[in-house]
Every structure is written in C-alpha cells, then in structure tokens.
CSV table of C-alpha atoms in Angstrom, one decimal:
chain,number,residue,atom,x,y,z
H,1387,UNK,CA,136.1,26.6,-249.4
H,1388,UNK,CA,136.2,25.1,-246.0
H,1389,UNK,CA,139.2,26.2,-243.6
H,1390,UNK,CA,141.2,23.4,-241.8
H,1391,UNK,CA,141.5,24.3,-238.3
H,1392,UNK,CA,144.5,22.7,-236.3
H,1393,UNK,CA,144.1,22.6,-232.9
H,1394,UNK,CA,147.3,23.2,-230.7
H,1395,UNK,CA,148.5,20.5,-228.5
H,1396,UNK,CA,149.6,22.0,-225.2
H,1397,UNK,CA,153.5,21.0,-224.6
H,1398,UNK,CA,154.7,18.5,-222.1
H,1399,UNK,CA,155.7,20.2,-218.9
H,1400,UNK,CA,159.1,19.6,-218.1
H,1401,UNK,CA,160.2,18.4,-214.9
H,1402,UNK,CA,162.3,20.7,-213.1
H,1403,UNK,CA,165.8,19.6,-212.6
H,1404,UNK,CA,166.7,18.5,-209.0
H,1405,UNK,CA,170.0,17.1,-207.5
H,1406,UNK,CA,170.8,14.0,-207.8
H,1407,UNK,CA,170.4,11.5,-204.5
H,1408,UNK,CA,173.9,10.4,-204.8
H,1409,UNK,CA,175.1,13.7,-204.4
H,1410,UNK,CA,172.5,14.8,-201.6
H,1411,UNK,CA,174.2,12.1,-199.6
H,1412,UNK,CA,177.8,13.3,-200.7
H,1413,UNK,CA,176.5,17.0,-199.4
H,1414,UNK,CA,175.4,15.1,-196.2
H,1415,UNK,CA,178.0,13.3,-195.1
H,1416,UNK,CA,180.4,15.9,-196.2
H,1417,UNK,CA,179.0,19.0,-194.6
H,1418,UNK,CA,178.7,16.3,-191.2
H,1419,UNK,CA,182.7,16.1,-192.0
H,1420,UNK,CA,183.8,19.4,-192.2
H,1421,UNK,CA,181.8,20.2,-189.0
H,1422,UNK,CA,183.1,17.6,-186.8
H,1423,UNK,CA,186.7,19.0,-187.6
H,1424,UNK,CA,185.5,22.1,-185.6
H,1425,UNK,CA,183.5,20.7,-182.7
H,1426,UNK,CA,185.6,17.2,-181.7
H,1427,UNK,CA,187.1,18.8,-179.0
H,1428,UNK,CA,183.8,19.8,-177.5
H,1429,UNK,CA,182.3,16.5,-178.3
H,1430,UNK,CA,184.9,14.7,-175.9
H,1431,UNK,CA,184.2,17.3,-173.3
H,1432,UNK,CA,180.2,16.7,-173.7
H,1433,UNK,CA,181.0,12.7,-172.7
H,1434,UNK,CA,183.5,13.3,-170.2
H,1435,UNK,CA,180.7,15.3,-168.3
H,1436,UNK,CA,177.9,12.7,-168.8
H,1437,UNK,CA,180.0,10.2,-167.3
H,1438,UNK,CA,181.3,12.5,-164.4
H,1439,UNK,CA,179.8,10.7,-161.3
H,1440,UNK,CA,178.4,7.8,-162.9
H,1441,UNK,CA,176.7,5.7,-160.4
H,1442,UNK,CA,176.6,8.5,-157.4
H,1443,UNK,CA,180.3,8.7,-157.4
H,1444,UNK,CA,182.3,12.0,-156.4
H,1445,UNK,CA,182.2,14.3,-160.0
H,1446,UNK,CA,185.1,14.2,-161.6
H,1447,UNK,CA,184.2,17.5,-163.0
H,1448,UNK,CA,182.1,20.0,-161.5
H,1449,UNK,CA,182.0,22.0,-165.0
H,1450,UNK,CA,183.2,21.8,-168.5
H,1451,UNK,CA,185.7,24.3,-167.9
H,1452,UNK,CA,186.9,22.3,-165.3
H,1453,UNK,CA,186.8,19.1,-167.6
H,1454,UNK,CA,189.0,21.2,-170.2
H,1455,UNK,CA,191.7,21.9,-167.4
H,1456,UNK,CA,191.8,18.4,-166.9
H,1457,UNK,CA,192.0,17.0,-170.5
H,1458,UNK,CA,194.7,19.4,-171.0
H,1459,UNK,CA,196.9,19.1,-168.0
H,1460,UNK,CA,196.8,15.4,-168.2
H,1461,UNK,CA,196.4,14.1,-171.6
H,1462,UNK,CA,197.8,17.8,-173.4
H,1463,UNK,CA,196.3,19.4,-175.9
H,1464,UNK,CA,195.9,16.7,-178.6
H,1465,UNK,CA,193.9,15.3,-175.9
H,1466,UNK,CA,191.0,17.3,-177.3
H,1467,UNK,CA,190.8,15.8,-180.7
H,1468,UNK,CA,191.1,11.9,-178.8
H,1469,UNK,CA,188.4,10.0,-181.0
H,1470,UNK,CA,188.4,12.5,-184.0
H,1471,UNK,CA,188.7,9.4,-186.8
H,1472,UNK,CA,185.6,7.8,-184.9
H,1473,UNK,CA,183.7,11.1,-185.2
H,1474,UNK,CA,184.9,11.3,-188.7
H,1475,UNK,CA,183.7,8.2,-189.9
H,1476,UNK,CA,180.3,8.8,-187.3
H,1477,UNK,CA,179.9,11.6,-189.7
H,1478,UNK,CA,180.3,9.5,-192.9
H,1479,UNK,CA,178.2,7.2,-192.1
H,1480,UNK,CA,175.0,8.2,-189.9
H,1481,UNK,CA,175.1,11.9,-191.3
H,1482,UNK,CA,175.8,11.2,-194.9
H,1483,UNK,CA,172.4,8.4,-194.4
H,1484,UNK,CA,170.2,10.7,-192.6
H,1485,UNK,CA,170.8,14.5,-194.1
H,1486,UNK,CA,170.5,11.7,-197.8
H,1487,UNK,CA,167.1,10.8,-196.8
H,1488,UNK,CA,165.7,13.6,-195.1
H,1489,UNK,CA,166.8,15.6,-198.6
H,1490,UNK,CA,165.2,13.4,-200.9
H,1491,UNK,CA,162.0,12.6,-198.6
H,1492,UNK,CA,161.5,16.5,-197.8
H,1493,UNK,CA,161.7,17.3,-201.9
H,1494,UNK,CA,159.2,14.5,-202.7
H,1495,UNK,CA,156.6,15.2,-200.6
H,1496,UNK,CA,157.3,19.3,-201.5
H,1497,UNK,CA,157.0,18.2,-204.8
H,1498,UNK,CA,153.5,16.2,-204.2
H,1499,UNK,CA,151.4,19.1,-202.2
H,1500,UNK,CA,151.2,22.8,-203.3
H,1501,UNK,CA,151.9,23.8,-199.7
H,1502,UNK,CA,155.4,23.9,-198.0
H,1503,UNK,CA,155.3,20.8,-195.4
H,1504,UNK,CA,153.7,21.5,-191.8
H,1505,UNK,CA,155.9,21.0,-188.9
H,1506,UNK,CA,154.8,17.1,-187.9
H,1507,UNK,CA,155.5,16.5,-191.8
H,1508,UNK,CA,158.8,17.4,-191.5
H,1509,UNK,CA,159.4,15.7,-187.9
H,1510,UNK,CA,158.2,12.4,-189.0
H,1511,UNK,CA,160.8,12.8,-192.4
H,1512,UNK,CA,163.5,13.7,-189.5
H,1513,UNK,CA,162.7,10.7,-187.5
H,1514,UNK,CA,162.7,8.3,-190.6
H,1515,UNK,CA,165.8,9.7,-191.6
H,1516,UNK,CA,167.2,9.7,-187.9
H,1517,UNK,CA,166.6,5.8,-187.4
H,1518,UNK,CA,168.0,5.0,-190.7
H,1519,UNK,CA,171.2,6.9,-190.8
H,1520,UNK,CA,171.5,6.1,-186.5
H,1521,UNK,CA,171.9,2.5,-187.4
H,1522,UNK,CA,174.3,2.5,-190.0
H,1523,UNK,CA,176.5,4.9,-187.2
H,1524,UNK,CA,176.5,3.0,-184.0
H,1525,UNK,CA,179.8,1.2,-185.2
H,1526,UNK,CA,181.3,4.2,-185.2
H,1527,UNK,CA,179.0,5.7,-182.3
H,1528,UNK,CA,180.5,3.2,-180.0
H,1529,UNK,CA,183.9,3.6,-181.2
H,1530,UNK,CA,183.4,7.6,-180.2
H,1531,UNK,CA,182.1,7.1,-176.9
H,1532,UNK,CA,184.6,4.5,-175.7
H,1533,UNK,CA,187.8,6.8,-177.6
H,1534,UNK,CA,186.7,9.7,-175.8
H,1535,UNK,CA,186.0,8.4,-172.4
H,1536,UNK,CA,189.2,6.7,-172.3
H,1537,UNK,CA,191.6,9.3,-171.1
H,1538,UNK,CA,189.4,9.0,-167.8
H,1539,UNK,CA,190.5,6.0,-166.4
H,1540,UNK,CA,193.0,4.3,-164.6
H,1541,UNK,CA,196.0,3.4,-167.4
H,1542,UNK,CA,195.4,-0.7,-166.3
H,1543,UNK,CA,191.7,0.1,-167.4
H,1544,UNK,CA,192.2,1.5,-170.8
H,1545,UNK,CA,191.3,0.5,-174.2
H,1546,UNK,CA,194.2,2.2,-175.6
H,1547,UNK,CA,192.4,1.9,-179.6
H,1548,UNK,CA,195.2,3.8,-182.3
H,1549,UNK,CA,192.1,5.1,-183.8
H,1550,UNK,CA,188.5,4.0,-184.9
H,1551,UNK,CA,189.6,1.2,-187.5
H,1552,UNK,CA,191.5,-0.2,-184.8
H,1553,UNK,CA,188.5,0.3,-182.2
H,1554,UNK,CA,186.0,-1.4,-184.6
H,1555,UNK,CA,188.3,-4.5,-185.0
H,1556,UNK,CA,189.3,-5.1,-181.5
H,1557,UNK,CA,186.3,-4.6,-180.0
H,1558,UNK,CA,184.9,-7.6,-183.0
H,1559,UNK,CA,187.7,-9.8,-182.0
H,1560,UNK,CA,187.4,-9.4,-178.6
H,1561,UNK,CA,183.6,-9.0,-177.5
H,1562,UNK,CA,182.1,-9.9,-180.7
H,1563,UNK,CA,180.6,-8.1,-183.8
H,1564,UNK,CA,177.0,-7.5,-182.3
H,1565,UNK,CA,179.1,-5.3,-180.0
H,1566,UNK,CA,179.6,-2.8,-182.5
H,1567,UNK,CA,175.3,-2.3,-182.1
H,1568,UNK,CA,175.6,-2.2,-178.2
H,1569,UNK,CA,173.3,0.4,-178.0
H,1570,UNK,CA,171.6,1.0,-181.0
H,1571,UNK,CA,168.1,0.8,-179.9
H,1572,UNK,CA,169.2,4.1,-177.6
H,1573,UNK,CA,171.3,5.6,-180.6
H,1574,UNK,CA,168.3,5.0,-182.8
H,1575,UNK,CA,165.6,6.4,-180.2
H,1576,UNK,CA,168.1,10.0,-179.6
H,1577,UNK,CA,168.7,10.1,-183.2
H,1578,UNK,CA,164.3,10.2,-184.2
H,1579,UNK,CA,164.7,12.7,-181.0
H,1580,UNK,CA,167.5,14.6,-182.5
H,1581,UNK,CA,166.2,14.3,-185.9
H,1582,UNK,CA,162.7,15.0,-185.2
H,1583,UNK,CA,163.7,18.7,-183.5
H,1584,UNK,CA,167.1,19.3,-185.4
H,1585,UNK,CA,166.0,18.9,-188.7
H,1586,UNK,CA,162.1,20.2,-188.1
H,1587,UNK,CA,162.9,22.6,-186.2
H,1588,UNK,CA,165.3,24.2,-189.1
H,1589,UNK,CA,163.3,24.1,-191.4
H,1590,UNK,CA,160.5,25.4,-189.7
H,1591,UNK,CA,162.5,28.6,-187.9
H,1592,UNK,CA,163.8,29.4,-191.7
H,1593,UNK,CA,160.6,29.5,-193.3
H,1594,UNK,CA,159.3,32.0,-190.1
H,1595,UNK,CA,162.8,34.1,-190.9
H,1596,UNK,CA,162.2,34.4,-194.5
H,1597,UNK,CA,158.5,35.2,-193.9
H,1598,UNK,CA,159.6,38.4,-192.3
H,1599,UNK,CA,160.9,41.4,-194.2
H,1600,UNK,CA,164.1,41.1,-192.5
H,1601,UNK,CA,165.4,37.5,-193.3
H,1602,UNK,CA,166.5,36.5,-196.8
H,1603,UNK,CA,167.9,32.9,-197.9
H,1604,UNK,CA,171.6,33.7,-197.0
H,1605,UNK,CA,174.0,33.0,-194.4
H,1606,UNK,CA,173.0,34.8,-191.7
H,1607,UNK,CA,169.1,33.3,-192.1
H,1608,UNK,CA,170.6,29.7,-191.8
H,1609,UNK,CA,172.9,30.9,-189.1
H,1610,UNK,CA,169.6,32.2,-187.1
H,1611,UNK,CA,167.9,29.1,-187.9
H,1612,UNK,CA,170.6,26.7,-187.0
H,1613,UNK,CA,171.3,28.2,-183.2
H,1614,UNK,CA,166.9,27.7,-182.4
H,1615,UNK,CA,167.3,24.7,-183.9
H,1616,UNK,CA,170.7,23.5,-181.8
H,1617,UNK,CA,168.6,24.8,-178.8
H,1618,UNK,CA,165.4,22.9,-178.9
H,1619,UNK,CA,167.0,19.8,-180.1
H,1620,UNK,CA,169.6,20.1,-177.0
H,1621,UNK,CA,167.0,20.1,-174.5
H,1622,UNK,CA,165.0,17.8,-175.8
H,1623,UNK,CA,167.7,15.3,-176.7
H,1624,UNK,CA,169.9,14.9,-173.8
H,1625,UNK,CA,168.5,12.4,-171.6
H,1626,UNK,CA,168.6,9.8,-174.3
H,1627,UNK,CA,171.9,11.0,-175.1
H,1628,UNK,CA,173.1,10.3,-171.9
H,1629,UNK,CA,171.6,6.9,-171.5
H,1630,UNK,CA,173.1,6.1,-175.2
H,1631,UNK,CA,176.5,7.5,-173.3
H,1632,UNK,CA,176.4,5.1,-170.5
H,1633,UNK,CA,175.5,1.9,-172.3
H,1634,UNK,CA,178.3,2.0,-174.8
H,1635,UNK,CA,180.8,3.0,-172.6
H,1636,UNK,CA,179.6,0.0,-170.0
H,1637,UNK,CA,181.8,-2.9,-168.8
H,1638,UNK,CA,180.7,-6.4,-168.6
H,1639,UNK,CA,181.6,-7.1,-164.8
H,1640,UNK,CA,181.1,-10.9,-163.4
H,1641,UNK,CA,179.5,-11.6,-166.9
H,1642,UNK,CA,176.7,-9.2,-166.6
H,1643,UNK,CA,176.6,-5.7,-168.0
H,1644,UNK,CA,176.6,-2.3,-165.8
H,1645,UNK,CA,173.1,-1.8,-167.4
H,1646,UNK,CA,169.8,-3.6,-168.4
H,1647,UNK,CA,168.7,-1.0,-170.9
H,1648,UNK,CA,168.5,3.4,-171.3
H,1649,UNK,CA,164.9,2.9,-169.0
H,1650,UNK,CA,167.7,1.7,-166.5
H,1651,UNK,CA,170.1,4.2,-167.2
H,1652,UNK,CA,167.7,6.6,-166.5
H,1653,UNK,CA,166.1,5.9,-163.8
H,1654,UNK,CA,169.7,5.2,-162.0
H,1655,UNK,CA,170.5,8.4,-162.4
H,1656,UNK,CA,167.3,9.8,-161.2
H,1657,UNK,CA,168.0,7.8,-158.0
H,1658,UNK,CA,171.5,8.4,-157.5
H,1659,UNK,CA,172.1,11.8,-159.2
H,1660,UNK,CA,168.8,13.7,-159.3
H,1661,UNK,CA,166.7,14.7,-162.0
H,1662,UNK,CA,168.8,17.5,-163.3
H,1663,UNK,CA,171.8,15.2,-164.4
H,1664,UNK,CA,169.8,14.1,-167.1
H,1665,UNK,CA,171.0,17.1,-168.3
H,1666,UNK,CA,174.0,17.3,-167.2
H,1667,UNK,CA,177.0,18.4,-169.9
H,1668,UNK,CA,174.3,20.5,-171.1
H,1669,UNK,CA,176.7,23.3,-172.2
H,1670,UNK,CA,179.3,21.5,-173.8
H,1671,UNK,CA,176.3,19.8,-175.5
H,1672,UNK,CA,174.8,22.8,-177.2
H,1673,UNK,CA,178.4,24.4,-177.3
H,1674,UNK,CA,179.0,21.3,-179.5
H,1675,UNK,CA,175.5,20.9,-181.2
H,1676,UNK,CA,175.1,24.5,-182.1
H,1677,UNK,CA,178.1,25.1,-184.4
H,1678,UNK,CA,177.9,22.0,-185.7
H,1679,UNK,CA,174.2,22.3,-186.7
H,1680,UNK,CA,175.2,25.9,-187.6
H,1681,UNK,CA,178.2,24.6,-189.6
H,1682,UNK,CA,176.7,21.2,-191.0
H,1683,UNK,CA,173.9,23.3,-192.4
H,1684,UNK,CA,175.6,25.9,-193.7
H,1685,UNK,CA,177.9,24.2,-195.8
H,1686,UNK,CA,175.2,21.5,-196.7
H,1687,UNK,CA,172.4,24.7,-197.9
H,1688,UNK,CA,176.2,26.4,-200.1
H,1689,UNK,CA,177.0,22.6,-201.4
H,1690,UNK,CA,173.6,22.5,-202.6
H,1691,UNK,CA,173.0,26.4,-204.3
H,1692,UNK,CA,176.7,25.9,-205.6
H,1693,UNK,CA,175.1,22.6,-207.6
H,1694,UNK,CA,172.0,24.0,-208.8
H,1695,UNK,CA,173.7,27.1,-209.7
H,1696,UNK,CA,176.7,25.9,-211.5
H,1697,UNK,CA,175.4,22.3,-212.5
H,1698,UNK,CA,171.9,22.3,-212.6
H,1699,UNK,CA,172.0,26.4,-213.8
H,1700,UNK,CA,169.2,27.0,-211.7
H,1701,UNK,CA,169.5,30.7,-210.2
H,1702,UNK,CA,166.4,30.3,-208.2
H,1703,UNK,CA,167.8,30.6,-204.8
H,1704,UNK,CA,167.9,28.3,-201.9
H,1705,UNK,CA,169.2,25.7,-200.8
H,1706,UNK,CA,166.4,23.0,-200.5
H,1707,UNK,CA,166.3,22.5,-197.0
C-alpha cells in the first residue's frame, strides 16, 4: 500500500504594515506647525540680525539681545510673532513636502538592504527631500523674510502685508507671480544644505545613542539627537541662509535688483563685512533651529509610535526616523 506524501507549501510572507504616505506628510507638516508656534519669535530675530549692516552700514544690532530690546520697545511685544501666518504656512508647505519624502524614501530603501542606511545614503534622501519640499515653500519663504524684516525700516518704506495671504497676493499684483520664487535657487541650495545635515545628521547621532547602553528610543534619545543635529546643520547652513535672506528681502532700485545672485551676496559681504558675517545671527539661528528640530522631531517620532501603536497595533518601538 503506497503512502501519499503531501508536501507543505511554505506560506506567503506578509508584508509588514507601514504608515500610510498621506499621513507621513500630515505628521510632517504638522510637527513643522506646532514647532514654529514656539520658535517665531526667534525666527524674526535670526533675520533681523542677517540684515543688520547690510551693505557695510552701521549694525543696527550689535547682538540678539540687543535686536530683542529693539523689537520690543518699538514694535511691542506682538512684534515677536510679526510673520507667524507666513511661518505657518512655510511650515505647511515645505516641511509637510520634505519630512513626506524623506519618510517614505528613508523606509524604502530600509526596506530594500538588510543594513540600516550609511550616512551619504541618508544625506542624499535629505537633499532630495530638501529641494523638493524648498520649492513648494519659497512663496511663503519670501512672504517670511519680507514680514519679518519689515518692522526695520523707515514707516514710508514698509510693506505693511495684514499677514501672509495678503503678502502672497500683493506682492503677485504688484511685482508679478515669478516673484513669489525670487530666490528659490538659494532656498533650494540651503534647504539640500539643511536637509543634507538636519535630517542625516539625526538619524545618524540616534542610531550612535541607541547603540550605547545608555540611550533607548524615547524622548530624551531624540532630544540628544535633535541638539547635534541643530548644531552641525547651523554651521553648516548659514551662509546660504543668509544670502537666501538678502535676495528676498531685496529692492528693485532704478530697475535693477540690489543683487545678481547668493555668489554675489556673498562675496559682498566678505568685502564689506568680513568673513565672520557669514555667520552672523548665529545664535538666534541655532536658538531657533535647535528647539525646532528638537520639537519638529519629537512630535513627528510620538505622531508616528502613536499610529503604529494604536492604528497599525504595532508595539515594536520607534518611530521610523
């Protein structure tokens, strides 16, 4: 009698679970949002410095405290938050684009190689994702830059925009809708530099921290991890920052603008200012940067545990970043 033997057939793995990339761009932009509501004022204060002896003129402030004193006294304290609806919708737009794509880019190639990505993996996803999201934001870049600055000059010299919908119309109706772009090869080229370190540089300093006995994937980790990563993308940033600055808060005068392009920017203030005020505003910069990379990630890394936990009912820890 002859036995039938069946052979088993091995079951399909399933594919784990992940979040969706609508959502990864709702954490983005969102996490971007709250943040900005706790750095604005600080923001302001960053481009008030960079445009404090423009062109070798006396400083209007010699230090940020100083810049403080001076919003205050003259435009009160509400002067702080000047530009907060621009920063808002900065946030919506060029945050919610980039954090979207670095997300989903940073889990498919994860998902492709056994290994955690290097460090030049994971700056080239934070420059692809920087370039995207900076030129869906230079609308509401330039918007920023000009609300900000305003309080500065003479009252016949103001823009006086109500608030960023207002900005992004007038300044269509009255200089044109490629306006809204001045810049954007600048914003574009700070936000692969900002992307590049912020966003590599995270990751990397959190896999070091949890790959000692003392770091685990909690607050305080992404805490650690977001003040090296404020500080490295802060110095290595700010130059281009400070030419993006410049440009969009430039005048046409005679027809011609103040500037031909950021190589001009910055080699004018090489020449007139020295080499050092290419950093200049640098602590209002990182005072800004750091909590709001501390904050943006933060909330983005809970967002996403609270998803996977609650939604996805995966208890595996972490946030994906």
């Amino acid at each position: 009698m002859s036995q039938t033997t069946t052979t088993s057939q091995p079951k399909p793995t399933a594919t784990p679970a992940t979040i969706p990339k609508s959502i990864r761009f709702l954490f983005g932009g969102g996490a971007g949002m709250l943040a900005t509501c706790f750095v604005q004022p600080l923001d302001l204060i960053k481009n008030r410095m960079q445009l404090s002896g423009e062109g070798g003129k006396a400083k209007e402030h010699k230090t940020s405290l100083h810049a403080i004193r001076a919003v205050i006294k003259n435009e009160g304290l509400s002067g702080m938050y000047v530009g907060l609806s621009a920063g808002l919708l900065r946030q919506a737009s060029y945050t919610t684009v980039r954090m979207g794509v670095y997300s989903t880019l940073f889990e498919k190639v994860s998902r492709d190689s056994p290994k955690p990505p290097g460090f030049f993996t994971k700056a080239a996803i934070g420059m692809t994702a920087g370039a995207v999201g900076a030129f869906f934001g230079t609308p509401a870049e330039v918007s920023l830059i000009r609300m900000t600055s305003d309080g500065r000059l003479p009252l016949a010299e103001r823009r006086g925009y109500k608030n960023v919908f207002d900005a992004l119309i007038r300044i269509s109706r009255e200089e044109g809708v490629l306006t809204l772009w001045r810049g954007c090869v600048p914003t574009i080229g700070r936000a692969m530099v900002v992307n590049a370190a912020q966003l590599a540089s995270y990751s990397q300093a959190k896999q070091i921290l949890l790959s000692t006995e003392y770091f685990n994937d909690n607050i305080m980790c992404h805490f650690v991890a977001s003040m090296i990563s404020g500080l490295i993308t802060t110095a290595a940033s700010m130059p281009v920052d400070i030419a993006k600055t410049r440009i969009q808060n430039m005048k046409i005068i005679d027809g011609k603008p103040e500037y031909k392009g950021a190589l001009d920017v910055l080699l004018r203030v090489v020449r007139n200012e020295g080499v050092f005020a290419l950093w200049k505003g640098f602590t209002p910069y990182y005072a800004r940067l750091g909590p709001h990379t501390v904050l943006t990630f933060i909330f983005l890394e809970q967002a996403n545990q609270a998803y996977k936990q609650y939604v996805l009912k995966d208890f595996s820890g972490g946030g994906g970043l």
